[in-house]
mmCIF file of C-alpha atoms in Angstrom:
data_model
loop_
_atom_site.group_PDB
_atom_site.id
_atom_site.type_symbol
_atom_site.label_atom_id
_atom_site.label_comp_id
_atom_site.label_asym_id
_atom_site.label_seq_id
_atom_site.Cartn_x
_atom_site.Cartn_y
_atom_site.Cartn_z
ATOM 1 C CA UNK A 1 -75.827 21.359 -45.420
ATOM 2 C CA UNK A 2 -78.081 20.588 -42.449
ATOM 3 C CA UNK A 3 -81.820 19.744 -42.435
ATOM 4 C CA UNK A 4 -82.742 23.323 -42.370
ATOM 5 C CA UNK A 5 -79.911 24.777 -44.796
ATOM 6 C CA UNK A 6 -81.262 22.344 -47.450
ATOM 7 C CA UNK A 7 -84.892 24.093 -46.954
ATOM 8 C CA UNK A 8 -83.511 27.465 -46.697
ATOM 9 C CA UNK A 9 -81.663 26.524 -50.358
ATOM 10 C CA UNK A 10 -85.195 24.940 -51.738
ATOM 11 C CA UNK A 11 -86.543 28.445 -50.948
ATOM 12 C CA UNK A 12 -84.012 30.227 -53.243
ATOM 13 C CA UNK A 13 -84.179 28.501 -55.794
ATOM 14 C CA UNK A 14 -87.617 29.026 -56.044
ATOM 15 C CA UNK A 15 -87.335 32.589 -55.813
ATOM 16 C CA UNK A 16 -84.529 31.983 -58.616
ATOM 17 C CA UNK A 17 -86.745 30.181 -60.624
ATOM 18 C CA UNK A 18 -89.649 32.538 -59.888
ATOM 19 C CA UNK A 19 -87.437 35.845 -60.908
ATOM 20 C CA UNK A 20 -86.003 34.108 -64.240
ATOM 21 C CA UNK A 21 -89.569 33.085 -65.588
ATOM 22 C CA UNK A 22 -90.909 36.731 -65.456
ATOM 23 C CA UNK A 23 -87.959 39.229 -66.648
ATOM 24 C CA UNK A 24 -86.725 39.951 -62.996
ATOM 25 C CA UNK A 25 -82.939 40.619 -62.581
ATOM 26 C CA UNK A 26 -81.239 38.845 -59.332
ATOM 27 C CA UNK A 27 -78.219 38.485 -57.558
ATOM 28 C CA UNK A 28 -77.202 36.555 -54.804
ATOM 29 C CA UNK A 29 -76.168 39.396 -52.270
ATOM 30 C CA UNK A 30 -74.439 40.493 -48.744
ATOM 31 C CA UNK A 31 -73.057 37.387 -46.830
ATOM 32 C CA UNK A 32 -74.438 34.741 -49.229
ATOM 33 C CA UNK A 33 -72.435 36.310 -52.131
ATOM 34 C CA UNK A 34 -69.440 36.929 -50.112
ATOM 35 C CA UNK A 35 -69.719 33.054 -48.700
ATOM 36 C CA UNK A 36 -70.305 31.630 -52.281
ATOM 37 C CA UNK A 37 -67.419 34.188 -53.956
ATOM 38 C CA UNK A 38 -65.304 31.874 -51.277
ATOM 39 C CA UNK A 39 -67.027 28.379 -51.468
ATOM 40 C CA UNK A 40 -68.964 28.189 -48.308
ATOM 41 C CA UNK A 41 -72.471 29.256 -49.768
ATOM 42 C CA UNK A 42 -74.001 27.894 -46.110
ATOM 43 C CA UNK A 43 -71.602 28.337 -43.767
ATOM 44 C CA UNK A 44 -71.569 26.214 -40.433
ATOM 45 C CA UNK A 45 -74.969 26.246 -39.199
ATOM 46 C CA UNK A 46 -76.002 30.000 -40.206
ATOM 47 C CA UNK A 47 -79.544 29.964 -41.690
ATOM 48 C CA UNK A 48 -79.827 33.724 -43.797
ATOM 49 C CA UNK A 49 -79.592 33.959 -47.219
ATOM 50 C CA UNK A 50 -80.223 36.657 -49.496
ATOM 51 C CA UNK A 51 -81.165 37.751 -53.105
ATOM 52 C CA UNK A 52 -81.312 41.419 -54.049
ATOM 53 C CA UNK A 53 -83.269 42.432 -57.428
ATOM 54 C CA UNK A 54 -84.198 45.779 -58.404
ATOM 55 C CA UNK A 55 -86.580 48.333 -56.689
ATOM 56 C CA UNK A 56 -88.499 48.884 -60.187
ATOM 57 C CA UNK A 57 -89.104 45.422 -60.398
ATOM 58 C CA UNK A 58 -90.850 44.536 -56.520
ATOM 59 C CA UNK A 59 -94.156 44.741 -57.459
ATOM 60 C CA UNK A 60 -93.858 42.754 -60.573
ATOM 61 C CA UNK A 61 -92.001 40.261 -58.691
ATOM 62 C CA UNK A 62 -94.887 40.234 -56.266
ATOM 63 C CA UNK A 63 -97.184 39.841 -58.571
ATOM 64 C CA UNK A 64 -95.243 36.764 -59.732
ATOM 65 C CA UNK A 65 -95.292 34.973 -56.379
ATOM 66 C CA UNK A 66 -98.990 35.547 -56.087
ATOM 67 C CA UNK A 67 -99.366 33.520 -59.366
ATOM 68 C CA UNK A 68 -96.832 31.059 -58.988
ATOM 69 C CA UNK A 69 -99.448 29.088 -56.117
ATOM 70 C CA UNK A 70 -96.661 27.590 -54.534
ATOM 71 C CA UNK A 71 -97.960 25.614 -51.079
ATOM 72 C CA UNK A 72 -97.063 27.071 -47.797
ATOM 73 C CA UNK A 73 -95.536 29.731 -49.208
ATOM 74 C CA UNK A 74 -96.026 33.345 -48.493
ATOM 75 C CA UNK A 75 -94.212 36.701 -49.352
ATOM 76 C CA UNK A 76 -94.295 39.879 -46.406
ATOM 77 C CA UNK A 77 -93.303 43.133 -46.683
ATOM 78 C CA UNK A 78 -95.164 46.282 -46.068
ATOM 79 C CA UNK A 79 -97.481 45.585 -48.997
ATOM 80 C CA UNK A 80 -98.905 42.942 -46.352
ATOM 81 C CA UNK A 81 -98.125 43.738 -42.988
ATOM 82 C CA UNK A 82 -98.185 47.797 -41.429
ATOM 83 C CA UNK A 83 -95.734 46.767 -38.943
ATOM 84 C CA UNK A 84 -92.771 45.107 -41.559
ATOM 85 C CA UNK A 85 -89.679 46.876 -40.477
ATOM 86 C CA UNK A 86 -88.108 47.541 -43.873
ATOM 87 C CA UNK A 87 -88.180 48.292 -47.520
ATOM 88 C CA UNK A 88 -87.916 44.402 -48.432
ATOM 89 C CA UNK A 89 -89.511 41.134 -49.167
ATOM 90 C CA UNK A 90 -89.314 38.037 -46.689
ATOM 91 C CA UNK A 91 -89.989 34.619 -48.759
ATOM 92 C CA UNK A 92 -90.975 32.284 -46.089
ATOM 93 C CA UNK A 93 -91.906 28.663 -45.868
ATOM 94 C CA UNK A 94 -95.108 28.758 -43.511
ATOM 95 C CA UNK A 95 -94.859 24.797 -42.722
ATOM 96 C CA UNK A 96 -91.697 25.713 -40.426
ATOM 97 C CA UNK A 97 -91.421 28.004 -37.014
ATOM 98 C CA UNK A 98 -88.605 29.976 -36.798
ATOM 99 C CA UNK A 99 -87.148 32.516 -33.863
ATOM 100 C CA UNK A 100 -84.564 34.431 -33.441
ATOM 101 C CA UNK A 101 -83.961 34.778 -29.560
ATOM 102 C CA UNK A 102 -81.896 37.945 -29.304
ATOM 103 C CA UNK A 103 -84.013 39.845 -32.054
ATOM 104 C CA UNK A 104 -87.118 42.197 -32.226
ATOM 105 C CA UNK A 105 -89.534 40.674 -34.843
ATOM 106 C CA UNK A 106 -92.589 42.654 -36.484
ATOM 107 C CA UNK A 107 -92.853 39.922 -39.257
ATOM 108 C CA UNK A 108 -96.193 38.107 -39.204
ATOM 109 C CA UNK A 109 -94.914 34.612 -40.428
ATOM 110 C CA UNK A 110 -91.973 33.135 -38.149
ATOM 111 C CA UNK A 111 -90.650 30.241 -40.999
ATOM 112 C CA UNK A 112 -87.427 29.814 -42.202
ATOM 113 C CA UNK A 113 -87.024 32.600 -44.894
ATOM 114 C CA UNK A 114 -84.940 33.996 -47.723
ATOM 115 C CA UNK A 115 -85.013 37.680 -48.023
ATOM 116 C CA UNK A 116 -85.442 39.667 -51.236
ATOM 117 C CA UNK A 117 -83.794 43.292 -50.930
ATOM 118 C CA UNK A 118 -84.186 45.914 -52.848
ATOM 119 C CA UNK A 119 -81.376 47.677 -55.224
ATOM 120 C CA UNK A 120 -82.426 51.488 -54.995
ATOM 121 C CA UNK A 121 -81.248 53.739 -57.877
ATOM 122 C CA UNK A 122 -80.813 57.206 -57.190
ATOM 123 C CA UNK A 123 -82.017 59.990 -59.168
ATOM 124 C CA UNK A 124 -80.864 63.740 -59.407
ATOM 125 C CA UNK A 125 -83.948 64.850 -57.722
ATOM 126 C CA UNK A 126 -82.463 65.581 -54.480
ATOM 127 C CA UNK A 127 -86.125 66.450 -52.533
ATOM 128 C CA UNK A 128 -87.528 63.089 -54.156
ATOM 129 C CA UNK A 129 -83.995 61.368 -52.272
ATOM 130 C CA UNK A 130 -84.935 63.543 -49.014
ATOM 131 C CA UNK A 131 -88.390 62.178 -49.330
ATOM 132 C CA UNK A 132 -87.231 58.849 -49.741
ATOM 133 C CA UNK A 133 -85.149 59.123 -46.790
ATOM 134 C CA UNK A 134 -87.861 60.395 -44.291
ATOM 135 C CA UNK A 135 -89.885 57.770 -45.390
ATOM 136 C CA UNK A 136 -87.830 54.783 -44.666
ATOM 137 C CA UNK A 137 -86.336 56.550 -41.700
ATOM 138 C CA UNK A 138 -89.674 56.702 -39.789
ATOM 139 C CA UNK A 139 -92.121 54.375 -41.442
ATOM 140 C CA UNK A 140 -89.511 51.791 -41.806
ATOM 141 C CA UNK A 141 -86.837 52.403 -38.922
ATOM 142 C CA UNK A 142 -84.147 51.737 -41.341
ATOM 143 C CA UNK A 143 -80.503 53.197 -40.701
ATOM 144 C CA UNK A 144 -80.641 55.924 -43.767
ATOM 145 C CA UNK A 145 -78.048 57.323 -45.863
ATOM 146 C CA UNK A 146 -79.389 60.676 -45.297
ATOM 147 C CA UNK A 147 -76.866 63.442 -43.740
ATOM 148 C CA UNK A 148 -76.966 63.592 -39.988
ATOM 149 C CA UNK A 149 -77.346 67.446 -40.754
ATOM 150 C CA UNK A 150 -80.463 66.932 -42.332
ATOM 151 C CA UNK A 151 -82.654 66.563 -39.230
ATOM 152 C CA UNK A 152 -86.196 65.157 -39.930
ATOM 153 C CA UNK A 153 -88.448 67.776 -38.181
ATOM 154 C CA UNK A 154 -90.992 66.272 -34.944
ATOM 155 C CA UNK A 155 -94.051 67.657 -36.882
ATOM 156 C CA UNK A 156 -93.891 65.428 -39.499
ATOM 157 C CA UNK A 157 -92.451 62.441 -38.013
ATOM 158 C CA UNK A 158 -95.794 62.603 -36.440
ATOM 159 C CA UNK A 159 -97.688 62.965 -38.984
ATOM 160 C CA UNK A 160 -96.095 59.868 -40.572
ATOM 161 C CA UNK A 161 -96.088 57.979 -37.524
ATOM 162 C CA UNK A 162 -100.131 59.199 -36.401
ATOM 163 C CA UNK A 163 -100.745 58.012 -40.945
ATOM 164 C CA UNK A 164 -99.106 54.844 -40.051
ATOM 165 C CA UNK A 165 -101.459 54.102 -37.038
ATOM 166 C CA UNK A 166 -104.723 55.163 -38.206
ATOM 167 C CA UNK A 167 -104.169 54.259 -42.021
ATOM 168 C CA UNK A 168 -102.424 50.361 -41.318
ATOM 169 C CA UNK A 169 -101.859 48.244 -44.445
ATOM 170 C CA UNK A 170 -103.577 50.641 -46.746
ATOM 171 C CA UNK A 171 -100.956 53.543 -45.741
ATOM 172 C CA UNK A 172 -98.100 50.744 -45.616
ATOM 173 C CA UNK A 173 -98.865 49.995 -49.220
ATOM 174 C CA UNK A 174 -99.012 53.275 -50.198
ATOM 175 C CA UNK A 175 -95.406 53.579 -48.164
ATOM 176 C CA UNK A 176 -94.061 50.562 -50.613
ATOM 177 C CA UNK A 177 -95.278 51.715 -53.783
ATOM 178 C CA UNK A 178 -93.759 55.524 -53.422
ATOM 179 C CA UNK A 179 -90.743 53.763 -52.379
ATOM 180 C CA UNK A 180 -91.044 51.884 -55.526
ATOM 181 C CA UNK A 181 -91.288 55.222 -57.777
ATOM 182 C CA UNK A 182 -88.629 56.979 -56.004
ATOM 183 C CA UNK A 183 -86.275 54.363 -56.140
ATOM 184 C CA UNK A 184 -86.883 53.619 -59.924
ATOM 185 C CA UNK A 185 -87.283 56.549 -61.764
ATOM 186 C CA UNK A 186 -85.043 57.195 -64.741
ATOM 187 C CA UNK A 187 -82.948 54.856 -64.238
ATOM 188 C CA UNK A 188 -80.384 56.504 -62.575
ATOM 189 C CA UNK A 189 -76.942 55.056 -62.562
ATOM 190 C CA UNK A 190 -75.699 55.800 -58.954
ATOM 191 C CA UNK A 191 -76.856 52.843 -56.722
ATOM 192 C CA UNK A 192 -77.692 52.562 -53.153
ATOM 193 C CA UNK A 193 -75.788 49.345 -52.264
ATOM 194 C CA UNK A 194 -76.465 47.710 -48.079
ATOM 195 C CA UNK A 195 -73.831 46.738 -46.584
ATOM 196 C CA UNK A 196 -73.319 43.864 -44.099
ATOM 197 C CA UNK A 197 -73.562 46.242 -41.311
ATOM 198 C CA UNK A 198 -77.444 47.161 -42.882
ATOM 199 C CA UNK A 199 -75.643 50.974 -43.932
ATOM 200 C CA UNK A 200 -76.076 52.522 -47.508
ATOM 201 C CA UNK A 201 -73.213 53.227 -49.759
ATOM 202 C CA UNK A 202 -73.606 55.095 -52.721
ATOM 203 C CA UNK A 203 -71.636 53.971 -55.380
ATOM 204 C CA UNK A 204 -71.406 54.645 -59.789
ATOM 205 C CA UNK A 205 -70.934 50.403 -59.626
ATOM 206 C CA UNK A 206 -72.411 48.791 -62.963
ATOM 207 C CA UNK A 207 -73.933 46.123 -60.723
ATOM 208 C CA UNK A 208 -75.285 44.167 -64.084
ATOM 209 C CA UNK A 209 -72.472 44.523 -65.647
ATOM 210 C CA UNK A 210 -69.943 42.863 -63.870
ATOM 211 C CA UNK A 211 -71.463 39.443 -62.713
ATOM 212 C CA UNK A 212 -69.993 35.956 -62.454
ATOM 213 C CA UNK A 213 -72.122 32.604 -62.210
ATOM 214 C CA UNK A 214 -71.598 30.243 -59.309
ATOM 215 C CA UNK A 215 -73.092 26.788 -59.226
ATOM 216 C CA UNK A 216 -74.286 24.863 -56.007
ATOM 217 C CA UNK A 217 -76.220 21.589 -55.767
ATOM 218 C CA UNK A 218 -76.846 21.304 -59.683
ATOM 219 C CA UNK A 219 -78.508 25.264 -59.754
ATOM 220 C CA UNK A 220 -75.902 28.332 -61.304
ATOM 221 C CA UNK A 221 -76.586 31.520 -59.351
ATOM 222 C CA UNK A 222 -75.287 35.404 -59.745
ATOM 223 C CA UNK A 223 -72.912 37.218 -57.430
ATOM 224 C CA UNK A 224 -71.308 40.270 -58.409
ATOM 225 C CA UNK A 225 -67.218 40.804 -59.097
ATOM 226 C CA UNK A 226 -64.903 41.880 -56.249
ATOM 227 C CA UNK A 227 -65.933 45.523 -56.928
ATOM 228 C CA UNK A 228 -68.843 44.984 -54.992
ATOM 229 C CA UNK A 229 -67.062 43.168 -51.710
ATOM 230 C CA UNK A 230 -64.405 46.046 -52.113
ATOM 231 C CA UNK A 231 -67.732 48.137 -51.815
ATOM 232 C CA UNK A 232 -69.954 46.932 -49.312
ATOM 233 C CA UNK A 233 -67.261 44.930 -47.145
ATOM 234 C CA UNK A 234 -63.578 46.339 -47.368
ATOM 235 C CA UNK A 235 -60.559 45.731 -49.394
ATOM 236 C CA UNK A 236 -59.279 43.157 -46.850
ATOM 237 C CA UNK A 237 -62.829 41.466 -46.723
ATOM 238 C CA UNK A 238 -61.392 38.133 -47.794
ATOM 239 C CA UNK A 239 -59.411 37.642 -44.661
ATOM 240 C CA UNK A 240 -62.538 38.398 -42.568
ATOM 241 C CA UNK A 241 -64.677 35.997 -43.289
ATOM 242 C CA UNK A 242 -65.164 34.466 -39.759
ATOM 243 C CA UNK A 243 -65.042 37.496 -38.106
ATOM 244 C CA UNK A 244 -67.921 39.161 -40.542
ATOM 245 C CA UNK A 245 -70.180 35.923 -41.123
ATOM 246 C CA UNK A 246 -69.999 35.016 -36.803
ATOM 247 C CA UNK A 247 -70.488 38.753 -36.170
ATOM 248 C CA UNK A 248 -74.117 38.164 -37.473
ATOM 249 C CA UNK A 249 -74.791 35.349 -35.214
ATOM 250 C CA UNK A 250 -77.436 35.289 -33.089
ATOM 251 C CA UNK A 251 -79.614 32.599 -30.750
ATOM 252 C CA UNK A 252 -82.094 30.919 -33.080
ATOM 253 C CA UNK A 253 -85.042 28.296 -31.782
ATOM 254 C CA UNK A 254 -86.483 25.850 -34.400
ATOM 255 C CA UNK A 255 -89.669 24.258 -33.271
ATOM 256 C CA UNK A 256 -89.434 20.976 -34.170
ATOM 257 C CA UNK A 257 -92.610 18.451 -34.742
ATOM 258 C CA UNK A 258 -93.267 15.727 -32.206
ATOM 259 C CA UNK A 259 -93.896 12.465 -34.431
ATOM 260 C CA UNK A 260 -90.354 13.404 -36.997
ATOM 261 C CA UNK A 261 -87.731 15.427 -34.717
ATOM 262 C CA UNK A 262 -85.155 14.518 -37.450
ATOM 263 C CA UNK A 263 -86.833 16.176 -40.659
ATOM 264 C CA UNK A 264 -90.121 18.347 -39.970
ATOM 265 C CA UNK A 265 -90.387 21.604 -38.162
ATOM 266 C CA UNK A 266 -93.840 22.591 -37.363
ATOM 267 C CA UNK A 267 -95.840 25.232 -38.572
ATOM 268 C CA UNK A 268 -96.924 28.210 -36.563
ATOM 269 C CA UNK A 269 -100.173 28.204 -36.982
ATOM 270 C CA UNK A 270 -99.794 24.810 -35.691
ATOM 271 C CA UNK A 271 -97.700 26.256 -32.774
ATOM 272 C CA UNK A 272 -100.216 28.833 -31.777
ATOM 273 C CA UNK A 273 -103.128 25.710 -31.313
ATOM 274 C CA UNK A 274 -100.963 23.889 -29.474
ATOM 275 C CA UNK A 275 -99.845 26.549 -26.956
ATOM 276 C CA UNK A 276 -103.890 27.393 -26.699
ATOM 277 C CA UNK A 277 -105.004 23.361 -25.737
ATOM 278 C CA UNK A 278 -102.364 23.234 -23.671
ATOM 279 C CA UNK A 279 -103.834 26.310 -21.526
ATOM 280 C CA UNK A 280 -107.162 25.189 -21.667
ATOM 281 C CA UNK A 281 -106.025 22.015 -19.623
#
């Protein structure tokens, strides 16, 4: 691991740690599962890793991160931030600057992150799934599952988008938590599962069920069975694994600090200050 994988792997294991003290079910997910099912849990120099837990348990899980006080920590989604472009938690580390060069960013904090998605469970209420749908297709700009038949009419994608500008966080939070009810109610047991291509499959999986432990540096983790590669990647994915992990790549700057170039990335907060003295001269 390099400087920055071995901070990237402090932040999961706090999430980990986080989840397991308060009841929250977790799995390591997408390319981090698929990279761990094969060994490589960081792989060259790439600095994502994720953690999926269930859509019923985000704002408990929220809560928990409030309460767990740890420094220079933060956790964005919509609950904090109008403008987040998903149905998702980032867990970043605020002491570090992070940008991706070839990427649009509406996150607030720029640090090296982990991100938490969310397992939605789909019930038989198919106006509840439509609802869903519209919801994270406009608010959220997410690629949907929803039927390209099922065409989202212009009236109310602006009324959403004209709510989403006047009402800002408080409508965003209102966003999450219906999100949160939709995607949890009864317990359904078809599944929503993301792809590495950021699609929706919906699969009958028993995602719980069928879970093996890895161990890396000293700290066992969760990744699902084969099933779920099979699922989300293809039958073949195992002989992929350069093509699908470098297919991801993209340009990323770190900012590093001026007095330790070999160990400290700065903050961006930090950043910002600097940038505005160096315009004042």
């Amino acid at each position: 691991m390099n400087t920055y994988q071995k901070k990237i792997w402090t932040l999961a294991r706090e999430v980990m740690d986080i989840c397991d003290k308060n009841g929250v079910k977790w799995f390591v997910s997408g390319r981090s599962a698929m990279r761990a099912c094969l060994s490589q849990l960081f792989y060259k120099s790439f600095l994502d890793f994720e953690i999926t837990i269930e859509a019923g348990d985000a704002l408990k899980f929220a809560d928990a991160v409030k309460e767990a006080k740890i420094p220079d920590r933060s956790l964005e989604s919509l609950l904090t931030n109008s403008n987040f472009p998903g149905f998702y938690f980032k867990y970043v580390d605020e002491s570090t600057t992070l940008y991706r060069l070839n990427e649009g960013d509406a996150t607030q904090n720029r640090g090296l992150f982990v991100t938490i998605q969310l397992l939605r469970r789909v019930n038989d209420n198919s106006s509840s799934m439509l609802q869903a749908g519209e919801v994270e297709k406009i608010i959220c700009q997410s690629t949907y599952h929803m039927d390209e038949e099922k065409k989202i009419g212009l009236l109310r994608k602006f009324s959403y988008k004209i709510k989403k500008s006047l009402g800002g966080t408080i409508f965003s939070k209102k966003v999450f938590n219906l999100l949160v009810d939709l995607y949890s109610k009864d317990k359904a047991s078809e599944l929503l599962l993301k792809n590495i291509w950021d699609e929706y499959i919906l699969t009958d999986m028993d995602i719980w069920g069928s879970m093996q432990i890895k161990e890396f540096n000293g700290r066992g983790f969760y990744i699902p069975q084969e099933e779920y590669f099979n699922i989300t990647i293809g039958k073949d994915w195992k002989q992929y694994i350069d093509e699908i992990v470098l297919e991801g790549k993209c340009a990323t700057m770190i900012i590093e600090g001026a007095n330790n170039i070999a160990s400290s990335v700065i903050s961006y907060r930090e950043l910002i200050i600097s940038c505005s003295q160096q315009k004042k001269v």
